[in-house]
Tab-separated table of C-alpha atoms and ligand atoms in Angstrom:
chain	number	residue	atom	x	y	z
C	464	MET	CA	-9.265	2.330	25.148
C	465	SER	CA	-5.568	3.204	24.914
C	466	ALA	CA	-4.257	5.189	21.972
C	467	HIS	CA	-2.552	2.166	20.413
C	468	HIS	CA	-5.814	0.214	20.554
C	469	GLU	CA	-7.544	3.010	18.660
C	470	ALA	CA	-4.704	3.432	16.145
C	471	LEU	CA	-4.615	-0.323	15.461
C	472	ALA	CA	-8.390	-0.904	15.554
C	473	ARG	CA	-8.720	-1.678	11.811
C	474	THR	CA	-5.671	-3.957	11.858
C	475	THR	CA	-6.831	-5.930	14.862
C	476	LEU	CA	-10.337	-6.220	13.356
C	477	LEU	CA	-8.778	-7.740	10.236
C	478	LEU	CA	-6.496	-10.116	12.133
C	479	ASN	CA	-9.349	-11.205	14.358
C	480	GLN	CA	-11.408	-12.118	11.276
C	481	GLU	CA	-8.559	-13.714	9.327
C	482	TRP	CA	-6.824	-15.627	12.108
C	483	PHE	CA	-9.392	-16.196	14.831
C	484	ALA	CA	-12.811	-16.189	13.083
C	485	GLY	CA	-13.740	-13.125	15.123
C	486	ARG	CA	-13.378	-14.898	18.486
C	487	ALA	CA	-10.359	-13.037	19.890
C	488	GLU	CA	-10.106	-9.995	22.146
C	489	GLU	CA	-8.879	-7.288	19.780
C	490	ARG	CA	-7.122	-5.207	22.407
C	491	ALA	CA	-5.038	-8.245	23.314
C	492	ILE	CA	-4.056	-8.562	19.641
C	493	ALA	CA	-2.886	-4.942	19.642
C	494	ASP	CA	-0.969	-5.399	22.893
C	495	ALA	CA	0.842	-8.443	21.469
C	496	LEU	CA	1.715	-6.652	18.216
C	497	VAL	CA	3.235	-3.738	20.119
C	498	ALA	CA	5.223	-6.153	22.319
C	499	GLY	CA	6.885	-7.834	19.302
C	500	THR	CA	10.104	-6.696	17.629
C	501	VAL	CA	11.872	-7.378	14.320
C	502	ARG	CA	15.361	-6.310	13.241
C	503	LEU	CA	15.995	-4.457	9.990
C	504	ALA	CA	19.727	-4.695	9.165
C	505	ALA	CA	21.379	-3.095	6.145
C	506	ASP	CA	24.844	-2.139	4.930
C	507	ALA	CA	25.842	1.202	3.440
C	508	GLU	CA	26.109	-0.228	-0.056
C	509	ALA	CA	22.528	-1.492	-0.053
C	510	LEU	CA	21.264	1.832	1.266
C	511	SER	CA	23.227	3.809	-1.334
C	512	SER	CA	20.923	2.593	-4.116
C	513	ARG	CA	17.441	4.010	-4.536
C	514	ALA	CA	15.999	0.489	-4.830
C	515	GLY	CA	17.676	-0.657	-1.611
C	516	GLN	CA	16.764	2.439	0.324
C	517	ALA	CA	13.159	2.329	-0.929
C	518	ALA	CA	12.972	-1.261	0.342
C	519	PHE	CA	14.338	-0.305	3.760
C	520	VAL	CA	12.124	2.776	4.190
C	521	THR	CA	9.012	0.957	2.959
C	522	ALA	CA	9.702	-2.035	5.221
C	523	PHE	CA	10.117	0.275	8.199
C	524	MET	CA	7.043	2.357	7.412
C	525	LEU	CA	4.683	-0.590	6.858
C	526	THR	CA	5.980	-2.709	9.748
C	527	ALA	CA	5.821	0.199	12.195
C	528	ARG	CA	2.196	0.788	11.144
C	529	LEU	CA	1.427	-2.774	12.308
C	530	GLY	CA	2.491	-1.610	15.758
C	531	VAL	CA	5.402	-4.063	15.716
C	532	GLY	CA	8.598	-2.733	17.301
C	533	ILE	CA	11.653	-2.285	15.082
C	534	GLU	CA	15.349	-2.630	15.861
C	535	LEU	CA	17.424	-0.727	13.301
C	536	ALA	CA	20.953	-1.945	12.521
C	537	ALA	CA	22.071	0.309	9.701
C	538	PRO	CA	24.354	3.293	9.033
C	539	ASN	CA	22.929	6.801	9.158
C	540	VAL	CA	23.401	7.367	5.413
C	541	PRO	CA	21.911	10.358	3.578
C	542	VAL	CA	18.243	10.002	2.643
C	543	ILE	CA	18.084	9.718	-1.167
C	544	ASP	CA	14.504	10.978	-1.543
C	545	LEU	CA	13.792	13.398	1.288
C	546	VAL	CA	10.007	13.371	0.820
C	547	ALA	CA	6.999	12.558	2.991
C	548	PRO	CA	6.677	11.031	5.435
C	549	LEU	CA	10.444	11.498	6.074
C	550	ARG	CA	11.655	14.867	7.354
C	551	LEU	CA	15.325	14.548	8.342
C	552	PRO	CA	18.331	14.192	6.005
C	553	GLY	CA	19.981	11.231	7.803
C	554	LEU	CA	18.209	7.900	7.276
C	555	LEU	CA	18.335	6.632	10.873
C	556	ASP	CA	17.431	10.062	12.212
C	557	ALA	CA	14.498	10.243	9.777
C	558	LEU	CA	13.158	6.779	10.671
C	559	LEU	CA	13.499	7.366	14.430
C	560	GLU	CA	11.690	10.683	14.095
C	561	LEU	CA	8.905	9.129	12.003
C	562	GLY	CA	8.586	6.062	14.231
C	563	ALA	CA	7.891	8.270	17.228
C	564	ASN	CA	4.813	9.687	15.442
C	565	LEU	CA	3.049	6.574	14.094
C	566	ILE	CA	1.348	4.000	16.353
C	567	PRO	CA	1.340	5.414	19.909
C	568	GLY	CA	3.558	3.184	22.030
C	569	GLY	CA	5.284	1.722	18.971
C	570	ARG	CA	8.987	1.200	19.665
C	571	VAL	CA	12.028	1.877	17.492
C	572	ARG	CA	15.452	1.110	18.982
C	573	LEU	CA	19.081	0.954	17.931
C	574	ALA	CA	20.370	-1.344	20.716
C	575	ALA	CA	20.522	-5.073	19.946
C	576	GLY	CA	18.083	-7.264	21.825
C	577	GLU	CA	15.612	-10.110	21.442
C	578	VAL	CA	13.746	-10.115	18.125
C	579	GLN	CA	11.223	-12.441	16.496
C	580	GLU	CA	12.648	-12.025	12.987
C	581	CYS	CA	15.658	-10.515	11.309
C	582	PHE	CA	15.803	-9.021	7.806
C	583	ALA	CA	19.164	-8.475	6.071
C	584	PHE	CA	19.343	-5.947	3.228
C	585	GLY	CA	22.489	-6.115	1.056
C	586	GLU	CA	25.313	-8.571	0.371
C	587	GLY	CA	27.571	-7.354	3.174
C	588	THR	CA	24.990	-7.510	5.928
C	589	VAL	CA	25.723	-10.122	8.584
C	590	ALA	CA	22.552	-10.932	10.439
C	591	GLY	CA	22.938	-14.522	11.552
C	592	ASP	CA	22.317	-17.658	9.509
C	593	ALA	CA	18.548	-17.617	9.863
C	594	ALA	CA	17.816	-14.133	8.613
C	595	VAL	CA	15.460	-13.267	5.804
C	596	THR	CA	17.729	-11.887	3.092
C	597	VAL	CA	16.259	-9.071	1.049
C	598	GLY	CA	17.444	-8.547	-2.528
C	599	VAL	CA	16.034	-5.856	-4.791
C	600	SER	CA	16.492	-4.440	-8.266
C	601	ASP	CA	14.629	-1.789	-10.264
C	602	PHE	CA	11.477	-3.861	-10.676
C	603	ALA	CA	11.903	-7.062	-8.668
C	604	ALA	CA	12.163	-8.278	-5.088
C	605	ASP	CA	13.709	-11.559	-3.902
C	606	LEU	CA	13.505	-12.633	-0.283
C	607	ALA	CA	14.941	-15.913	0.990
C	608	ARG	CA	15.995	-17.567	4.243
C	609	GLY	CA	19.740	-17.970	4.595
C	610	ALA	CA	23.118	-16.802	5.753
C	611	GLY	CA	24.391	-15.084	2.601
C	612	GLY	CA	23.238	-11.551	1.932
C	613	ALA	CA	21.412	-10.514	-1.216
C	614	ARG	CA	22.255	-7.633	-3.499
C	615	CYS	CA	20.250	-4.406	-3.360
C	616	GLU	CA	20.854	-2.288	-6.429
C	617	GLY	CA	18.861	-0.209	-8.865
C	618	GLU	CA	18.053	3.436	-9.444
C	619	LEU	CA	14.303	2.925	-9.606
C	620	PRO	CA	12.312	2.192	-6.432
C	621	PHE	CA	9.642	-0.239	-7.715
C	622	GLY	CA	11.334	-3.476	-6.628
C	623	GLY	CA	12.096	-1.865	-3.285
C	624	PHE	CA	8.437	-1.055	-2.695
C	625	VAL	CA	7.505	-4.709	-3.238
C	626	ALA	CA	10.317	-5.913	-0.981
C	627	GLY	CA	9.271	-3.540	1.790
C	628	ALA	CA	5.668	-4.744	1.673
C	629	ALA	CA	6.842	-8.369	1.690
C	630	VAL	CA	9.004	-7.662	4.751
C	631	ALA	CA	5.987	-6.278	6.631
C	632	ALA	CA	3.878	-9.353	5.833
C	633	ILE	CA	6.667	-11.683	7.009
C	634	ALA	CA	7.232	-9.553	10.132
C	635	LEU	CA	3.566	-9.964	11.010
C	636	ARG	CA	3.860	-13.714	10.584
C	637	ALA	CA	6.893	-13.700	12.899
C	638	VAL	CA	4.918	-12.160	15.757
C	639	GLN	CA	1.812	-14.291	15.136
C	640	PRO	CA	2.750	-16.913	17.793
C	641	ARG	CA	2.933	-14.141	20.394
C	642	VAL	CA	-0.491	-12.909	19.327
C	643	GLU	CA	-1.917	-16.431	19.548
C	644	GLN	CA	-0.462	-16.805	23.024
C	645	ALA	CA	-1.862	-13.449	24.121
C	646	VAL	CA	-5.417	-14.209	22.992
C	647	GLY	CA	-5.286	-17.889	23.948
C	648	ILE	CA	-6.476	-19.095	20.521
C	649	THR	CA	-4.529	-20.825	17.740
C	650	ALA	CA	-4.953	-19.202	14.342
C	651	ARG	CA	-7.047	-20.973	11.743
C	652	ALA	CA	-5.255	-23.515	9.572
C	653	PRO	CA	-4.252	-23.912	6.822
C	654	ALA	CA	-2.865	-20.408	6.754
C	655	PRO	CA	-1.477	-18.614	3.683
C	656	TRP	CA	2.312	-18.328	3.634
C	657	PRO	CA	3.834	-14.841	3.138
C	658	GLY	CA	7.299	-16.300	2.564
C	659	PRO	CA	10.223	-16.512	2.426
C	660	PRO	CA	10.924	-17.284	-0.295
C	661	VAL	CA	9.293	-14.448	-2.200
C	662	HIS	CA	9.985	-13.556	-5.800
C	663	VAL	CA	7.933	-10.825	-7.430
C	664	SER	CA	8.777	-9.067	-10.690
C	665	LEU	CA	6.571	-6.113	-11.508
C	666	VAL	CA	7.616	-6.341	-15.151
C	667	ASP	CA	5.668	-9.610	-15.320
C	668	LEU	CA	2.545	-7.596	-14.450
C	669	PHE	CA	3.435	-4.381	-16.282
C	670	PRO	CA	5.745	-5.230	-19.222
C	671	GLU	CA	5.580	-1.590	-20.367
C	672	LEU	CA	7.647	-0.575	-17.306
C	673	ALA	CA	10.772	-2.160	-18.775
C	674	GLY	CA	10.760	0.137	-21.793
C	675	GLY	CA	12.549	3.046	-20.122
C	676	ARG	CA	9.722	5.455	-19.438
C	677	SER	CA	9.934	9.220	-19.185
C	678	PHE	CA	7.353	9.260	-16.376
C	679	ASP	CA	5.658	12.410	-17.710
C	680	LEU	CA	2.157	11.613	-16.527
C	681	GLY	CA	0.342	14.907	-17.098
C	682	ASP	CA	-2.863	15.489	-15.126
C	683	VAL	CA	-4.330	12.746	-12.943
C	684	ASP	CA	-7.534	12.825	-10.893
C	685	ALA	CA	-7.513	10.751	-7.707
C	686	VAL	CA	-10.968	9.923	-6.380
C	687	SER	CA	-10.354	9.446	-2.636
C	688	GLY	CA	-7.565	10.699	-0.426
C	689	GLY	CA	-7.538	7.521	1.597
C	690	ALA	CA	-5.088	4.701	2.159
C	691	ILE	CA	-4.691	3.710	-1.478
C	692	THR	CA	-4.059	7.279	-2.643
C	693	ASN	CA	-1.572	7.708	0.228
C	694	ALA	CA	0.330	4.642	-1.010
C	695	LEU	CA	0.127	5.815	-4.621
C	696	LEU	CA	1.619	9.200	-3.717
C	697	PHE	CA	4.265	7.617	-1.443
C	698	CYS	CA	5.425	5.717	-4.538
C	699	LEU	CA	5.124	8.556	-7.076
C	700	LEU	CA	7.154	10.888	-4.825
C	701	ARG	CA	10.082	8.421	-5.008
C	702	ILE	CA	10.210	7.819	-8.774
C	703	PRO	CA	13.079	9.924	-10.181
C	704	GLY	CA	12.208	12.385	-12.944
C	705	LEU	CA	8.468	11.839	-12.581
C	706	ASN	CA	6.179	14.748	-13.437
C	707	VAL	CA	2.487	14.739	-12.583
C	708	ARG	CA	-0.250	17.009	-11.287
C	709	VAL	CA	-2.665	15.064	-9.076
C	710	ARG	CA	-6.089	16.450	-8.112
C	711	VAL	CA	-7.234	14.616	-4.973
C	712	ILE	CA	-11.009	14.541	-4.402
C	713	GLU	CA	-11.705	13.794	-0.730
C	714	GLU	CA	-13.787	15.451	1.962
C	715	GLN	CA	-12.962	13.564	5.170
C	716	ASP	CA	-10.690	14.453	8.061
C	717	VAL	CA	-7.867	12.241	9.307
C	718	GLU	CA	-8.644	9.909	12.219
C	719	LEU	CA	-6.088	8.190	14.434
C	720	SER	CA	-7.387	4.833	13.138
C	721	ASN	CA	-6.028	5.804	9.670
C	722	VAL	CA	-2.407	5.716	10.819
C	723	ASN	CA	-2.364	1.897	10.612
C	724	ARG	CA	-2.192	2.110	6.804
C	725	TYR	CA	-1.929	5.657	5.383
C	726	ALA	CA	1.617	5.719	3.997
C	727	LEU	CA	2.187	9.481	4.274
C	728	LEU	CA	0.337	10.012	7.543
C	729	ARG	CA	1.583	10.696	11.054
C	730	ALA	CA	-0.431	10.268	14.250
C	731	SER	CA	-0.183	14.002	14.886
C	732	ASP	CA	-2.127	14.648	11.652
C	733	ALA	CA	-5.364	13.396	13.272
C	734	GLY	CA	-8.071	16.035	12.933
C	735	ARG	CA	-6.617	17.668	9.821
C	736	ARG	CA	-8.320	17.435	6.447
C	737	LYS	CA	-6.967	14.517	4.432
C	738	ILE	CA	-6.459	16.736	1.391
C	739	ASP	CA	-4.367	19.179	3.438
C	740	GLU	CA	-2.125	16.341	4.594
C	741	LEU	CA	-1.678	15.190	0.993
C	742	VAL	CA	-1.240	18.639	-0.567
C	743	GLY	CA	1.442	19.283	2.031
C	744	SER	CA	3.419	16.269	0.833
C	745	ALA	CA	3.858	17.583	-2.730
C	746	ALA	CA	7.515	17.732	-3.761
C	747	GLY	CA	9.678	17.917	-6.861
C	748	GLY	CA	7.736	16.986	-9.976
C	749	VAL	CA	4.696	15.785	-8.026
C	750	LYS	CA	2.150	18.606	-7.750
C	751	ILE	CA	-0.926	17.923	-5.620
C	752	ASP	CA	-4.204	19.857	-5.507
C	753	GLY	CA	-7.043	19.048	-3.118
C	754	VAL	CA	-10.804	19.310	-3.607
C	755	ALA	CA	-12.881	18.917	-0.443
C	756	SER	CA	-15.679	16.830	-1.916
C	757	LEU	CA	-16.999	13.319	-2.254
C	758	TYR	CA	-17.560	11.897	-5.719
C	759	THR	CA	-21.295	11.252	-5.673
C	760	LYS	CA	-24.165	11.247	-8.117
C	761	ASP	CA	-25.002	14.771	-6.925
C	762	SER	CA	-21.565	16.312	-6.569
C	763	ARG	CA	-19.863	14.974	-9.649
C	764	ALA	CA	-21.195	17.609	-12.045
C	765	VAL	CA	-19.008	20.290	-10.463
C	766	LEU	CA	-15.973	17.998	-10.583
C	767	LEU	CA	-16.112	17.505	-14.346
C	768	PRO	CA	-14.298	17.452	-16.666
C	769	LEU	CA	-12.143	14.608	-15.441
C	770	ALA	CA	-8.444	14.503	-16.200
C	771	GLU	CA	-7.263	12.236	-18.982
C	772	ARG	CA	-6.192	9.653	-16.412
C	773	VAL	CA	-8.263	8.861	-13.338
C	774	VAL	CA	-7.321	6.672	-10.390
C	775	VAL	CA	-9.992	5.514	-7.950
C	776	GLY	CA	-9.318	4.207	-4.465
C	777	VAL	CA	-12.694	4.533	-2.748
C	778	ASP	CA	-14.315	1.769	-0.714
C	779	ASP	CA	-17.702	2.725	-2.185
C	780	VAL	CA	-18.299	0.426	-5.166
C	781	GLN	CA	-21.026	2.681	-6.568
C	782	ALA	CA	-18.600	5.616	-6.665
C	783	ARG	CA	-16.430	3.493	-8.973
C	784	TRP	CA	-19.451	3.164	-11.298
C	785	TRP	CA	-20.183	6.904	-11.192
C	786	VAL	CA	-16.622	7.716	-12.217
C	787	GLN	CA	-16.822	5.141	-15.016
C	788	GLU	CA	-20.094	6.675	-16.223
C	789	ASP	CA	-18.257	9.957	-16.720
C	790	ASP	CA	-16.144	8.206	-19.378
C	791	PRO	CA	-12.535	8.873	-18.394
C	792	ALA	CA	-10.101	8.068	-21.199
C	793	TRP	CA	-8.128	5.870	-18.802
C	794	LEU	CA	-9.286	4.568	-15.445
C	795	ALA	CA	-7.405	2.516	-12.850
C	796	VAL	CA	-9.478	1.262	-9.918
C	797	ALA	CA	-7.605	-0.062	-6.908
C	798	ALA	CA	-9.374	-1.833	-4.097
C	799	THR	CA	-8.712	-4.013	-1.100
C	800	GLY	CA	-10.464	-6.910	0.549
C	801	ASN	CA	-9.218	-8.231	3.867
C	802	ASN	CA	-6.265	-10.010	2.289
C	803	LEU	CA	-6.540	-8.932	-1.357
C	804	ALA	CA	-5.124	-5.939	-3.203
C	805	GLN	CA	-6.721	-5.538	-6.626
C	806	LEU	CA	-6.142	-3.277	-9.602
C	807	THR	CA	-8.313	-3.052	-12.691
C	808	ILE	CA	-7.530	-0.919	-15.755
C	809	HIS	CA	-10.307	0.321	-18.035
C	810	VAL	CA	-10.262	2.068	-21.407
C	811	PRO	CA	-13.234	3.044	-23.600
C	812	GLY	CA	-14.822	0.081	-25.335
C	813	GLY	CA	-13.331	-2.484	-22.967
C	814	PRO	CA	-14.699	-4.172	-19.868
C	815	CYS	CA	-15.635	-1.304	-17.556
C	816	ALA	CA	-15.338	-0.685	-13.819
C	817	GLY	CA	-18.941	-1.863	-13.420
C	818	CYS	CA	-18.165	-5.140	-15.218
C	819	LEU	CA	-15.459	-5.985	-12.667
C	820	HIS	CA	-16.730	-4.285	-9.510
C	821	THR	CA	-20.298	-5.526	-9.411
C	822	THR	CA	-21.480	-5.664	-5.827
C	823	PRO	CA	-21.966	-2.683	-3.512
C	824	LEU	CA	-20.897	-3.469	0.024
C	825	PRO	CA	-23.039	-2.611	3.033
C	826	PRO	CA	-21.686	0.314	5.069
C	827	ALA	CA	-19.419	-1.111	7.757
C	828	THR	CA	-16.121	-0.524	9.485
C	829	THR	CA	-13.630	-1.921	6.996
C	830	PRO	CA	-10.851	-4.155	8.277
C	831	THR	CA	-7.498	-2.955	6.883
C	832	ILE	CA	-3.788	-3.572	7.234
C	833	SER	CA	-0.760	-1.597	6.095
C	834	PHE	CA	0.805	-3.872	3.504
C	835	VAL	CA	-2.444	-4.780	1.711
C	836	SER	CA	-3.482	-1.138	1.278
C	837	PHE	CA	0.071	-0.337	0.199
C	838	PHE	CA	0.057	-2.962	-2.522
C	839	ALA	CA	-3.165	-1.518	-3.960
C	840	GLY	CA	-1.600	1.936	-4.264
C	841	LEU	CA	1.658	0.487	-5.575
C	842	LEU	CA	-0.248	-1.296	-8.352
C	843	GLN	CA	-1.866	2.025	-9.297
C	844	ALA	CA	1.545	3.718	-9.338
C	845	CYS	CA	2.885	0.994	-11.628
C	846	ALA	CA	-0.100	1.291	-13.949
C	847	LEU	CA	0.372	5.057	-14.190
C	848	ALA	CA	4.138	4.913	-14.617
C	849	ALA	CA	3.818	2.177	-17.243
C	850	GLU	CA	1.030	4.102	-19.016
C	851	SER	CA	-0.591	0.679	-19.381
C	852	SER	CA	-3.443	0.883	-21.851
C	853	THR	CA	-4.229	-2.840	-21.890
C	854	PRO	CA	-7.249	-3.727	-19.748
C	855	ARG	CA	-6.203	-6.017	-16.946
C	856	ASN	CA	-7.252	-7.321	-13.569
C	857	VAL	CA	-4.357	-7.845	-11.137
C	858	HIS	CA	-4.748	-9.606	-7.799
C	859	VAL	CA	-2.078	-9.599	-5.086
C	860	TYR	CA	-2.490	-11.575	-1.862
C	861	PRO	CA	0.238	-10.145	0.388
C	862	PHE	CA	-0.458	-12.701	3.130
C	863	ALA	CA	0.342	-15.421	0.564
C	864	LEU	CA	3.301	-13.968	-1.341
C	865	GLY	CA	5.347	-17.087	-0.558
C	866	GLY	CA	2.875	-19.347	-2.376
C	867	PRO	CA	2.085	-19.976	-6.029
C	868	ALA	CA	-1.015	-17.751	-6.099
C	869	GLY	CA	0.367	-14.665	-4.369
C	870	VAL	CA	0.293	-12.555	-7.546
C	871	MET	CA	-2.063	-13.153	-10.455
C	872	SER	CA	-3.108	-11.233	-13.551
C	873	PHE	CA	-6.296	-11.908	-15.499
C	874	LYS	CA	-7.650	-10.698	-18.802
C	875	PRO	CA	-10.889	-8.923	-17.897
C	876	THR	CA	-14.045	-9.746	-19.803
C	877	ARG	CA	-17.313	-7.918	-20.395
C	878	ASN	CA	-19.987	-8.715	-17.854
C	879	PRO	CA	-23.409	-9.114	-19.519
C	880	ASP	CA	-24.966	-8.074	-16.208
C	881	CYS	CA	-22.802	-4.954	-15.887
C	882	PRO	CA	-24.582	-2.673	-13.380
C	883	ILE	CA	-24.009	0.383	-15.584
C	884	ALA	CA	-24.858	-1.461	-18.808
C	885	CYS	CA	-21.671	-0.462	-20.590
C	886	SER	CA	-22.475	-2.585	-23.652
C	887	SER	CA	-25.310	-0.252	-24.553
C	888	ARG	CA	-23.169	2.809	-23.848
C	889	TRP	CA	-20.245	1.764	-25.990
C	890	SER	CA	-21.923	-0.156	-28.817
C	891	PRO	CA	-23.275	1.657	-31.872
G	923	ZN	ZN1	-19.413	-2.705	-17.818
């Protein structure tokens, strides 16, 4: 197995299940992804706003983690938030340096050539009349197909995060025909449509965000240092004026197969402890401590007391129950299915994590992909930044962002068959 097959193993497992009902040769999927290329084009004005630059960096980071090659057509402007995983002060320099340390064999180029899709960030960006135009503001993303550019402005990065994830999903769709050709199978139909057009406003999901927050988040416990916590921290590190101390509880080491989705990770981190990678990314107002432990029935006693706010990103459904049983004052559980990113918020007396996460999954290699994991962490970041205290159940289907059911929010209800019997715990 080549290094790019190993690095992309979770992605190709997911695409094989979603597109080909498990019938395709997964190494051929990886080879076709790495052979594809999309162009990210931006003007200096778009990249001078935090929202626009967050969109560009996020799009690059998530698309490169698919293995898809990237052609950059943008000025080498100063990086606004010089935080992980970026290391160099010029934006092009930083992305080229990062791209060389993600999926082995992944290509990043500056010279113009054949591409399968073109994305144009900013009003002044000329990228042909069939580009996907990317417009962003503080909390919203708008992507469309057309010749005219779209404005990128805003001093908060939230809309940019959404736009970047949407770009990655559309980039994947653009190389899908090459993947189908490589494996000799046509993908299942009907397929969800990632867009364009895409319109997502995070204020629709988190109205509290619009109120002008101070982003003083205090102490937060993060149960898991995996993909979702990576995405959460990627976002928190880019929110201006944010102050938080995050305790990450995670005992595993980094594997090369994590680089397909861990937002802060580089391929060269393989073999390090996940908490060391995350602690090393702390910057500005984001303080990060690491605890090398799992959150289990046996270990949790030494991890108590929990912080006032707890975020959970573990695959293990039972671990979500154990955290809930320890009665955090505020709990946000983020999770992914193959094509679903989900966030649930729990406060004492309301529907609990057991009510909404009912079924333990058998141990198995989990299929994953960059932009789905990213959305789960982004939803957690929004919930924290908004200090949302209203229980809710948010579903995002990044493969279907161009359709009517791409983003949905439900009012959670008590489950009479709650596996941790919260009714008896919280009723007099
Ligand atoms: Zn319950």
